[in-house]
């Protein structure tokens, strides 16, 4: 085991959750060591030729945490503060997510250390292409298959695919090298909405099982990026009341329900959420403490901490983000009897539809939106039920149950593969 000091709260949370599951499963030390350390971690320094000289050398990271169940899978995070340790923690989370949702992938993640909001579209494309060239030996349908994550999107995935096909001197890549691409370039319909929709499918199932009426629920959503905005929109379509949303600029609240279409329009016009006329401005702290039935943290990691979780009034927390709840907060939430749907279950819809894209591209098939959504809903409900039953039978929280199921699948596959080449 490495002796590096853990400076990343994301990695601390990921390791804590793994050690918790290992203790519950009574895993031996050797098995635990194999699961803690990533299989491979790469640090790149990119020197893209940008229109500004703001970024003289951009750090980028690729971590393949595990490929026991299949090629490493996970998105590319573009953010100014992302560290190698964050990427390591996020890659580990992907291993449990793909295992739990039962797609034949391992876990990986990439990080590109720059601020997408401060880049022109051209400069962002140059950086993404530069990352692709730098990471080319580590990307492939049988190695690591990237996808969008915070700060990256469909267009970026299109550039990655183009860059790889171009280098191979072909029109298409042979097999699926990247998911979350534009539909015209071999992407799948519904992938962009899949994570947010999956959160709501999972929540609706949770309400059913817990005897709550989803259509009467008041919901607060932290984060209005690809996950939060789609989750808010879809929840409203399904009849729930969105009473508060927030983004990096601040939040807005309306106890009679926000018109999410109008919120989106306001953001399109002004570039930020704060100042929305259909609600009153609130802070992020007010959003977390909002008087609601369901809280969806869909922003980033380490948002629900020991310091603010006592304020939470929601009965259910549905983790749209990766690692939004820190372990100490988890204990307090358990004491408060708040039902937490953990990230590796709740936001697994994105990677599930990435898997559909992977199979579609391999077979050069085309799925319809109805088929994608139907399969997504079915898988989210099935997995929710599995985790819920396990948590009841073994008297565990949903996170403990999800982690135990996910880790034991990876351990069983490791044993099945054996120790010798
Ligand atoms: N970035 C997403 C996640 O954290 C999707 C990963 C993927 O589709 O590979 O789950």
Short mmCIF file of C-alpha atoms and ligand atoms in Angstrom, two decimals:
data_model
loop_
_atom_site.label_atom_id
_atom_site.label_comp_id
_atom_site.label_asym_id
_atom_site.label_seq_id
_atom_site.Cartn_x
_atom_site.Cartn_y
_atom_site.Cartn_z
CA UNK A 1 0.00 0.00 0.00
CA UNK A 2 1.37 3.45 -0.79
CA UNK A 3 2.29 5.77 2.04
CA UNK A 4 1.23 8.91 0.23
CA UNK A 5 -0.56 11.39 2.47
CA UNK A 6 -4.19 11.60 1.46
CA UNK A 7 -4.96 15.21 0.68
CA UNK A 8 -8.04 14.54 -1.41
CA UNK A 9 -11.34 14.32 0.44
CA UNK A 10 -12.74 12.43 -2.53
CA UNK A 11 -10.09 9.74 -2.17
CA UNK A 12 -10.51 9.68 1.62
CA UNK A 13 -14.25 9.10 1.20
CA UNK A 14 -13.73 6.40 -1.45
CA UNK A 15 -11.16 4.55 0.67
CA UNK A 16 -13.24 4.84 3.82
CA UNK A 17 -16.23 3.31 2.05
CA UNK A 18 -14.12 0.49 0.67
CA UNK A 19 -12.62 -0.28 4.08
CA UNK A 20 -16.10 -0.23 5.61
CA UNK A 21 -17.34 -2.78 3.05
CA UNK A 22 -14.20 -4.90 3.44
CA UNK A 23 -14.78 -5.06 7.21
CA UNK A 24 -18.42 -6.04 6.75
CA UNK A 25 -17.46 -8.70 4.18
CA UNK A 26 -14.57 -9.83 6.40
CA UNK A 27 -12.14 -9.53 3.50
CA UNK A 28 -8.54 -10.50 4.11
CA UNK A 29 -5.76 -7.92 3.96
CA UNK A 30 -4.42 -9.23 0.64
CA UNK A 31 -7.80 -8.80 -1.06
CA UNK A 32 -8.14 -5.31 0.39
CA UNK A 33 -4.69 -4.25 -0.84
CA UNK A 34 -5.60 -5.41 -4.35
CA UNK A 35 -8.71 -3.26 -4.24
CA UNK A 36 -7.22 -0.11 -2.73
CA UNK A 37 -4.41 0.60 -5.16
CA UNK A 38 -5.36 1.46 -8.74
CA UNK A 39 -4.02 -0.79 -11.43
CA UNK A 40 -2.48 2.16 -13.25
CA UNK A 41 -2.21 5.91 -12.78
CA UNK A 42 -0.75 8.28 -15.33
CA UNK A 43 0.19 11.92 -15.04
CA UNK A 44 0.55 13.86 -18.29
CA UNK A 45 1.71 17.40 -18.96
CA UNK A 46 0.02 18.86 -22.02
CA UNK A 47 1.37 21.75 -24.05
CA UNK A 48 -1.52 22.69 -26.34
CA UNK A 49 -1.13 25.72 -28.56
CA UNK A 50 -3.92 27.96 -27.29
CA UNK A 51 -5.12 31.41 -28.26
CA UNK A 52 -4.05 32.55 -24.79
CA UNK A 53 -0.89 31.62 -22.93
CA UNK A 54 -2.83 31.22 -19.71
CA UNK A 55 -2.03 27.54 -19.39
CA UNK A 56 1.65 26.93 -20.11
CA UNK A 57 1.56 23.25 -19.10
CA UNK A 58 -1.72 21.55 -18.31
CA UNK A 59 -1.71 18.55 -16.02
CA UNK A 60 -3.94 15.65 -17.01
CA UNK A 61 -4.46 12.32 -15.27
CA UNK A 62 -5.72 8.92 -16.28
CA UNK A 63 -6.41 6.31 -13.63
CA UNK A 64 -7.47 2.76 -14.31
CA UNK A 65 -8.53 1.53 -10.93
CA UNK A 66 -9.72 -1.91 -11.97
CA UNK A 67 -10.23 -3.94 -15.12
CA UNK A 68 -11.24 -7.16 -13.42
CA UNK A 69 -14.80 -7.08 -14.76
CA UNK A 70 -13.89 -5.48 -18.09
CA UNK A 71 -12.18 -2.40 -19.58
CA UNK A 72 -11.98 0.58 -17.24
CA UNK A 73 -14.92 2.95 -17.68
CA UNK A 74 -15.43 6.49 -16.44
CA UNK A 75 -15.61 10.11 -17.42
CA UNK A 76 -13.16 12.94 -17.96
CA UNK A 77 -13.37 15.66 -15.32
CA UNK A 78 -12.20 19.08 -16.44
CA UNK A 79 -11.76 21.39 -13.49
CA UNK A 80 -9.04 23.77 -12.33
CA UNK A 81 -8.59 22.09 -8.96
CA UNK A 82 -8.77 18.42 -9.92
CA UNK A 83 -5.86 16.36 -8.51
CA UNK A 84 -4.46 12.94 -9.23
CA UNK A 85 -5.80 11.75 -5.88
CA UNK A 86 -9.30 13.02 -6.73
CA UNK A 87 -9.14 11.08 -9.99
CA UNK A 88 -7.96 8.02 -8.09
CA UNK A 89 -10.94 8.27 -5.74
CA UNK A 90 -13.36 8.84 -8.61
CA UNK A 91 -11.90 5.90 -10.58
CA UNK A 92 -12.37 3.64 -7.55
CA UNK A 93 -16.01 4.77 -7.31
CA UNK A 94 -16.46 3.79 -10.96
CA UNK A 95 -15.27 0.26 -10.19
CA UNK A 96 -18.08 -0.15 -7.65
CA UNK A 97 -20.62 1.60 -9.85
CA UNK A 98 -20.07 -0.59 -12.90
CA UNK A 99 -19.97 -3.69 -10.72
CA UNK A 100 -23.19 -2.81 -8.91
CA UNK A 101 -25.17 -1.81 -12.01
CA UNK A 102 -23.81 -4.98 -13.65
CA UNK A 103 -22.19 -3.79 -16.83
CA UNK A 104 -19.04 -5.58 -18.05
CA UNK A 105 -16.62 -2.79 -17.21
CA UNK A 106 -14.06 -1.91 -14.59
CA UNK A 107 -13.47 1.55 -13.18
CA UNK A 108 -11.40 4.44 -14.47
CA UNK A 109 -11.39 8.21 -14.64
CA UNK A 110 -9.51 11.09 -16.21
CA UNK A 111 -8.86 14.60 -14.99
CA UNK A 112 -7.79 17.64 -16.96
CA UNK A 113 -6.61 20.50 -14.80
CA UNK A 114 -8.12 23.68 -16.30
CA UNK A 115 -11.27 25.74 -16.10
CA UNK A 116 -13.69 24.95 -18.96
CA UNK A 117 -15.77 28.06 -18.20
CA UNK A 118 -12.77 30.26 -18.95
CA UNK A 119 -12.00 28.64 -22.32
CA UNK A 120 -13.22 29.46 -25.81
CA UNK A 121 -14.76 26.53 -27.69
CA UNK A 122 -11.68 26.37 -29.93
CA UNK A 123 -9.23 26.31 -27.01
CA UNK A 124 -11.27 23.63 -25.25
CA UNK A 125 -11.21 21.50 -28.40
CA UNK A 126 -7.42 21.91 -28.64
CA UNK A 127 -7.00 20.85 -25.01
CA UNK A 128 -9.27 17.82 -25.45
CA UNK A 129 -7.35 16.77 -28.57
CA UNK A 130 -4.10 17.28 -26.72
CA UNK A 131 -5.37 15.09 -23.84
CA UNK A 132 -6.40 12.43 -26.39
CA UNK A 133 -2.98 12.39 -28.04
CA UNK A 134 -1.26 12.25 -24.66
CA UNK A 135 -3.47 9.47 -23.32
CA UNK A 136 -3.79 7.51 -26.58
CA UNK A 137 -1.99 4.42 -25.30
CA UNK A 138 -4.37 4.22 -22.37
CA UNK A 139 -7.66 4.60 -24.26
CA UNK A 140 -9.40 1.84 -26.18
CA UNK A 141 -12.45 -0.44 -26.23
CA UNK A 142 -10.50 -3.08 -24.33
CA UNK A 143 -8.46 -0.72 -22.11
CA UNK A 144 -10.24 2.41 -20.90
CA UNK A 145 -13.34 4.00 -22.39
CA UNK A 146 -13.82 7.65 -21.36
CA UNK A 147 -17.11 9.57 -21.24
CA UNK A 148 -18.29 13.01 -20.14
CA UNK A 149 -18.03 14.06 -16.50
CA UNK A 150 -18.01 17.46 -14.79
CA UNK A 151 -16.74 20.10 -17.23
CA UNK A 152 -16.87 17.92 -20.35
CA UNK A 153 -19.72 17.14 -22.72
CA UNK A 154 -20.90 15.46 -25.89
CA UNK A 155 -18.97 17.81 -28.19
CA UNK A 156 -15.71 16.97 -26.39
CA UNK A 157 -16.38 13.24 -26.83
CA UNK A 158 -16.97 13.87 -30.54
CA UNK A 159 -13.51 15.49 -30.78
CA UNK A 160 -11.90 12.54 -29.00
CA UNK A 161 -13.50 10.12 -31.42
CA UNK A 162 -12.47 12.22 -34.41
CA UNK A 163 -8.90 12.51 -33.12
CA UNK A 164 -8.61 8.73 -32.68
CA UNK A 165 -10.22 7.84 -36.01
CA UNK A 166 -8.05 10.42 -37.80
CA UNK A 167 -4.85 9.03 -36.28
CA UNK A 168 -5.84 5.54 -37.42
CA UNK A 169 -6.50 6.87 -40.94
CA UNK A 170 -10.12 5.72 -40.78
CA UNK A 171 -13.57 7.25 -40.85
CA UNK A 172 -14.71 5.45 -37.73
CA UNK A 173 -12.90 3.87 -34.83
CA UNK A 174 -12.91 0.09 -34.81
CA UNK A 175 -15.05 -0.43 -31.74
CA UNK A 176 -16.18 1.96 -29.05
CA UNK A 177 -13.32 4.16 -27.78
CA UNK A 178 -15.44 6.76 -26.03
CA UNK A 179 -19.10 7.07 -24.97
CA UNK A 180 -21.39 10.07 -24.65
CA UNK A 181 -20.60 11.09 -28.24
CA UNK A 182 -22.99 13.08 -30.44
CA UNK A 183 -25.61 10.72 -31.91
CA UNK A 184 -24.40 11.54 -35.44
CA UNK A 185 -20.96 10.17 -34.55
CA UNK A 186 -22.10 6.85 -33.15
CA UNK A 187 -23.52 8.13 -29.85
CA UNK A 188 -26.75 6.83 -28.41
CA UNK A 189 -30.02 8.70 -27.99
CA UNK A 190 -30.78 9.56 -24.38
CA UNK A 191 -27.19 9.35 -23.10
CA UNK A 192 -27.05 13.03 -22.16
CA UNK A 193 -30.19 12.72 -20.02
CA UNK A 194 -29.39 9.24 -18.67
CA UNK A 195 -27.71 10.14 -15.38
CA UNK A 196 -30.36 12.67 -14.33
CA UNK A 197 -33.22 10.44 -15.49
CA UNK A 198 -31.68 7.45 -13.74
CA UNK A 199 -31.61 9.42 -10.47
CA UNK A 200 -35.35 10.04 -10.78
CA UNK A 201 -36.21 6.45 -11.80
CA UNK A 202 -34.32 5.31 -8.73
CA UNK A 203 -36.04 7.87 -6.51
CA UNK A 204 -39.50 6.94 -7.77
CA UNK A 205 -38.76 3.33 -6.92
CA UNK A 206 -37.49 4.39 -3.48
CA UNK A 207 -40.70 6.32 -2.82
CA UNK A 208 -42.77 3.31 -3.87
CA UNK A 209 -40.86 1.02 -1.50
CA UNK A 210 -40.87 3.52 1.38
CA UNK A 211 -44.57 4.32 1.01
CA UNK A 212 -44.07 7.95 -0.03
CA UNK A 213 -45.87 9.66 -2.92
CA UNK A 214 -43.25 10.94 -5.38
CA UNK A 215 -45.83 13.17 -7.06
CA UNK A 216 -46.41 14.97 -3.74
CA UNK A 217 -42.74 15.36 -2.87
CA UNK A 218 -40.98 18.70 -2.47
CA UNK A 219 -37.46 18.45 -3.90
CA UNK A 220 -34.31 20.58 -3.58
CA UNK A 221 -31.54 20.09 -6.16
CA UNK A 222 -27.97 21.22 -5.56
CA UNK A 223 -26.15 21.72 -8.87
CA UNK A 224 -27.73 22.60 -12.19
CA UNK A 225 -25.28 20.98 -14.60
CA UNK A 226 -26.05 17.99 -16.79
CA UNK A 227 -27.24 15.82 -13.88
CA UNK A 228 -29.07 18.37 -11.71
CA UNK A 229 -30.89 20.18 -14.51
CA UNK A 230 -32.15 16.97 -16.15
CA UNK A 231 -33.15 15.49 -12.79
CA UNK A 232 -35.06 18.66 -11.86
CA UNK A 233 -36.80 18.82 -15.24
CA UNK A 234 -37.73 15.14 -15.27
CA UNK A 235 -38.90 15.14 -11.61
CA UNK A 236 -41.17 18.10 -12.41
CA UNK A 237 -42.53 16.23 -15.45
CA UNK A 238 -43.26 13.28 -13.17
CA UNK A 239 -45.36 15.56 -10.96
CA UNK A 240 -42.98 16.42 -8.09
CA UNK A 241 -42.48 19.99 -6.91
CA UNK A 242 -38.98 21.44 -7.28
CA UNK A 243 -38.80 24.01 -4.51
CA UNK A 244 -35.11 24.96 -4.78
CA UNK A 245 -32.17 24.63 -7.16
CA UNK A 246 -28.67 26.03 -7.08
CA UNK A 247 -25.54 26.36 -9.16
CA UNK A 248 -22.15 27.88 -8.58
CA UNK A 249 -23.61 31.42 -8.72
CA UNK A 250 -26.14 30.77 -5.93
CA UNK A 251 -29.63 29.35 -5.64
CA UNK A 252 -33.30 30.12 -6.03
CA UNK A 253 -36.30 28.98 -3.99
CA UNK A 254 -40.03 29.00 -4.47
CA UNK A 255 -42.12 26.99 -2.03
CA UNK A 256 -44.98 26.71 -4.53
CA UNK A 257 -42.65 25.10 -7.06
CA UNK A 258 -40.16 26.51 -9.56
CA UNK A 259 -40.90 26.52 -13.27
CA UNK A 260 -37.80 24.62 -14.42
CA UNK A 261 -38.30 25.55 -18.08
CA UNK A 262 -38.16 29.22 -17.07
CA UNK A 263 -35.11 28.61 -14.84
CA UNK A 264 -33.31 27.12 -17.88
CA UNK A 265 -34.35 30.08 -20.01
CA UNK A 266 -33.04 32.51 -17.36
CA UNK A 267 -29.69 30.69 -17.33
CA UNK A 268 -29.51 30.73 -21.12
CA UNK A 269 -30.07 34.50 -21.13
CA UNK A 270 -27.96 35.59 -18.14
CA UNK A 271 -25.42 32.77 -17.87
CA UNK A 272 -26.26 32.15 -14.21
CA UNK A 273 -29.03 31.03 -11.92
CA UNK A 274 -28.87 33.82 -9.34
CA UNK A 275 -31.36 36.60 -9.92
CA UNK A 276 -34.15 34.34 -11.26
CA UNK A 277 -37.38 36.32 -11.03
CA UNK A 278 -39.60 33.29 -10.34
CA UNK A 279 -38.00 32.57 -6.96
CA UNK A 280 -36.08 34.22 -4.15
CA UNK A 281 -32.29 34.06 -4.09
CA UNK A 282 -30.84 31.65 -1.53
CA UNK A 283 -27.35 30.49 -0.58
CA UNK A 284 -25.98 26.99 -1.00
CA UNK A 285 -26.23 26.51 2.79
CA UNK A 286 -29.93 27.41 2.67
CA UNK A 287 -30.48 24.91 -0.13
CA UNK A 288 -28.88 22.07 1.83
CA UNK A 289 -31.03 22.97 4.87
CA UNK A 290 -34.22 23.48 2.83
CA UNK A 291 -37.46 22.19 4.28
CA UNK A 292 -38.13 19.49 1.69
CA UNK A 293 -38.82 15.76 1.33
CA UNK A 294 -35.95 14.96 -1.02
CA UNK A 295 -32.52 16.51 -1.42
CA UNK A 296 -30.55 15.75 -4.59
CA UNK A 297 -26.89 16.73 -4.28
CA UNK A 298 -25.86 16.85 -7.93
CA UNK A 299 -22.95 19.28 -7.83
CA UNK A 300 -19.63 17.84 -6.73
CA UNK A 301 -17.93 15.84 -4.00
CA UNK A 302 -17.82 16.61 -0.25
CA UNK A 303 -20.91 18.81 -0.07
CA UNK A 304 -22.64 17.07 2.84
CA UNK A 305 -20.24 17.16 5.74
CA UNK A 306 -20.12 16.86 9.50
CA UNK A 307 -20.50 20.66 9.58
CA UNK A 308 -23.80 20.97 7.70
CA UNK A 309 -25.61 17.63 7.87
CA UNK A 310 -27.37 18.38 11.17
CA UNK A 311 -29.32 21.07 9.29
CA UNK A 312 -30.73 18.68 6.66
CA UNK A 313 -34.51 18.27 6.83
CA UNK A 314 -35.04 16.01 3.80
CA UNK A 315 -36.21 12.44 4.40
CA UNK A 316 -34.36 11.09 1.38
CA UNK A 317 -31.00 12.09 -0.10
CA UNK A 318 -30.47 10.94 -3.68
CA UNK A 319 -26.81 11.31 -4.65
CA UNK A 320 -26.61 12.59 -8.22
CA UNK A 321 -22.96 13.65 -7.75
CA UNK A 322 -20.03 11.35 -7.04
CA UNK A 323 -18.96 11.33 -3.39
CA UNK A 324 -21.17 14.21 -2.18
CA UNK A 325 -21.46 12.81 1.37
CA UNK A 326 -18.47 12.46 3.67
CA UNK A 327 -18.26 9.43 5.99
CA UNK A 328 -18.76 11.39 9.24
CA UNK A 329 -21.89 12.98 7.79
CA UNK A 330 -23.11 9.50 6.78
CA UNK A 331 -23.12 8.41 10.43
CA UNK A 332 -25.12 11.46 11.47
CA UNK A 333 -27.60 10.97 8.63
CA UNK A 334 -28.09 7.37 9.75
CA UNK A 335 -28.82 8.53 13.30
CA UNK A 336 -31.27 11.05 11.89
CA UNK A 337 -32.94 8.22 9.98
CA UNK A 338 -32.43 9.91 6.63
CA UNK A 339 -32.58 7.44 3.75
CA UNK A 340 -29.51 7.90 1.53
CA UNK A 341 -29.49 6.46 -1.99
CA UNK A 342 -25.74 6.19 -2.58
CA UNK A 343 -23.99 7.59 -5.65
CA UNK A 344 -22.83 4.24 -7.02
CA UNK A 345 -26.49 3.24 -7.33
CA UNK A 346 -28.29 6.54 -7.77
CA UNK A 347 -26.19 8.08 -10.56
CA UNK A 348 -25.30 4.82 -12.33
CA UNK A 349 -27.79 5.54 -15.14
CA UNK A 350 -25.11 7.41 -17.09
CA UNK A 351 -22.68 4.55 -17.22
CA UNK A 352 -25.49 2.09 -17.86
CA UNK A 353 -26.49 3.95 -21.03
CA UNK A 354 -22.78 4.27 -21.89
CA UNK A 355 -22.79 0.48 -21.88
CA UNK A 356 -25.75 0.48 -24.30
CA UNK A 357 -23.76 2.86 -26.52
CA UNK A 358 -20.77 0.54 -26.37
CA UNK A 359 -22.80 -2.49 -27.48
CA UNK A 360 -24.68 -0.49 -30.11
CA UNK A 361 -21.46 0.78 -31.66
CA UNK A 362 -19.78 -2.60 -31.58
CA UNK A 363 -22.72 -4.09 -33.48
CA UNK A 364 -23.40 -0.96 -35.58
CA UNK A 365 -26.96 -1.09 -34.35
CA UNK A 366 -29.33 1.75 -33.47
CA UNK A 367 -31.54 1.75 -30.40
CA UNK A 368 -34.60 3.93 -30.07
CA UNK A 369 -35.14 6.40 -27.24
CA UNK A 370 -38.04 4.27 -25.96
CA UNK A 371 -35.81 1.22 -25.78
CA UNK A 372 -33.00 3.13 -24.02
CA UNK A 373 -35.29 4.70 -21.42
CA UNK A 374 -37.16 1.47 -20.84
CA UNK A 375 -33.92 -0.47 -20.25
CA UNK A 376 -32.57 2.31 -18.04
CA UNK A 377 -35.70 2.39 -15.89
CA UNK A 378 -35.79 -1.38 -15.61
CA UNK A 379 -32.13 -1.62 -14.58
CA UNK A 380 -32.35 1.22 -12.03
CA UNK A 381 -35.44 -0.33 -10.37
CA UNK A 382 -33.93 -3.82 -10.34
CA UNK A 383 -30.72 -2.57 -8.76
CA UNK A 384 -32.56 -0.37 -6.27
CA UNK A 385 -34.58 -3.41 -5.15
CA UNK A 386 -31.47 -5.57 -4.89
CA UNK A 387 -29.66 -3.05 -2.69
CA UNK A 388 -32.79 -2.37 -0.62
CA UNK A 389 -33.37 -6.09 0.06
CA UNK A 390 -29.72 -6.60 0.97
CA UNK A 391 -29.82 -3.64 3.35
CA UNK A 392 -32.94 -5.00 5.06
CA UNK A 393 -31.66 -8.57 5.32
CA UNK A 394 -28.26 -7.50 6.63
CA UNK A 395 -29.44 -4.49 8.65
CA UNK A 396 -27.23 -2.05 6.79
CA UNK A 397 -27.58 1.39 5.29
CA UNK A 398 -28.13 1.57 1.54
CA UNK A 399 -24.50 2.68 1.06
CA UNK A 400 -23.15 -0.21 3.09
CA UNK A 401 -25.36 -2.65 1.17
CA UNK A 402 -24.46 -1.20 -2.26
CA UNK A 403 -20.75 -1.28 -1.43
CA UNK A 404 -20.91 -4.87 -0.14
CA UNK A 405 -22.68 -6.10 -3.29
CA UNK A 406 -20.30 -4.19 -5.59
CA UNK A 407 -17.09 -5.15 -3.80
CA UNK A 408 -18.02 -8.81 -3.50
CA UNK A 409 -18.62 -9.06 -7.26
CA UNK A 410 -15.16 -7.66 -7.96
CA UNK A 411 -13.60 -9.99 -5.38
CA UNK A 412 -15.42 -13.00 -6.88
CA UNK A 413 -14.24 -12.03 -10.38
CA UNK A 414 -10.67 -11.56 -9.10
CA UNK A 415 -10.78 -15.04 -7.60
CA UNK A 416 -12.31 -16.49 -10.77
CA UNK A 417 -9.54 -14.94 -12.90
CA UNK A 418 -6.88 -16.38 -10.57
CA UNK A 419 -3.50 -15.04 -9.59
CA UNK A 420 -1.32 -16.33 -12.42
CA UNK A 421 -1.21 -15.07 -16.00
N1 LIG B 1 -19.03 10.41 -15.58
C1 LIG B 1 -20.14 9.54 -15.38
C2 LIG B 1 -20.06 8.88 -14.02
O1 LIG B 1 -19.39 9.36 -13.13
C3 LIG B 1 -20.34 8.55 -16.52
C4 LIG B 1 -19.25 7.60 -16.76
C5 LIG B 1 -19.39 6.77 -18.04
O2 LIG B 1 -20.42 6.80 -18.68
O3 LIG B 1 -18.41 6.10 -18.35
O4 LIG B 1 -20.73 7.93 -13.77
#
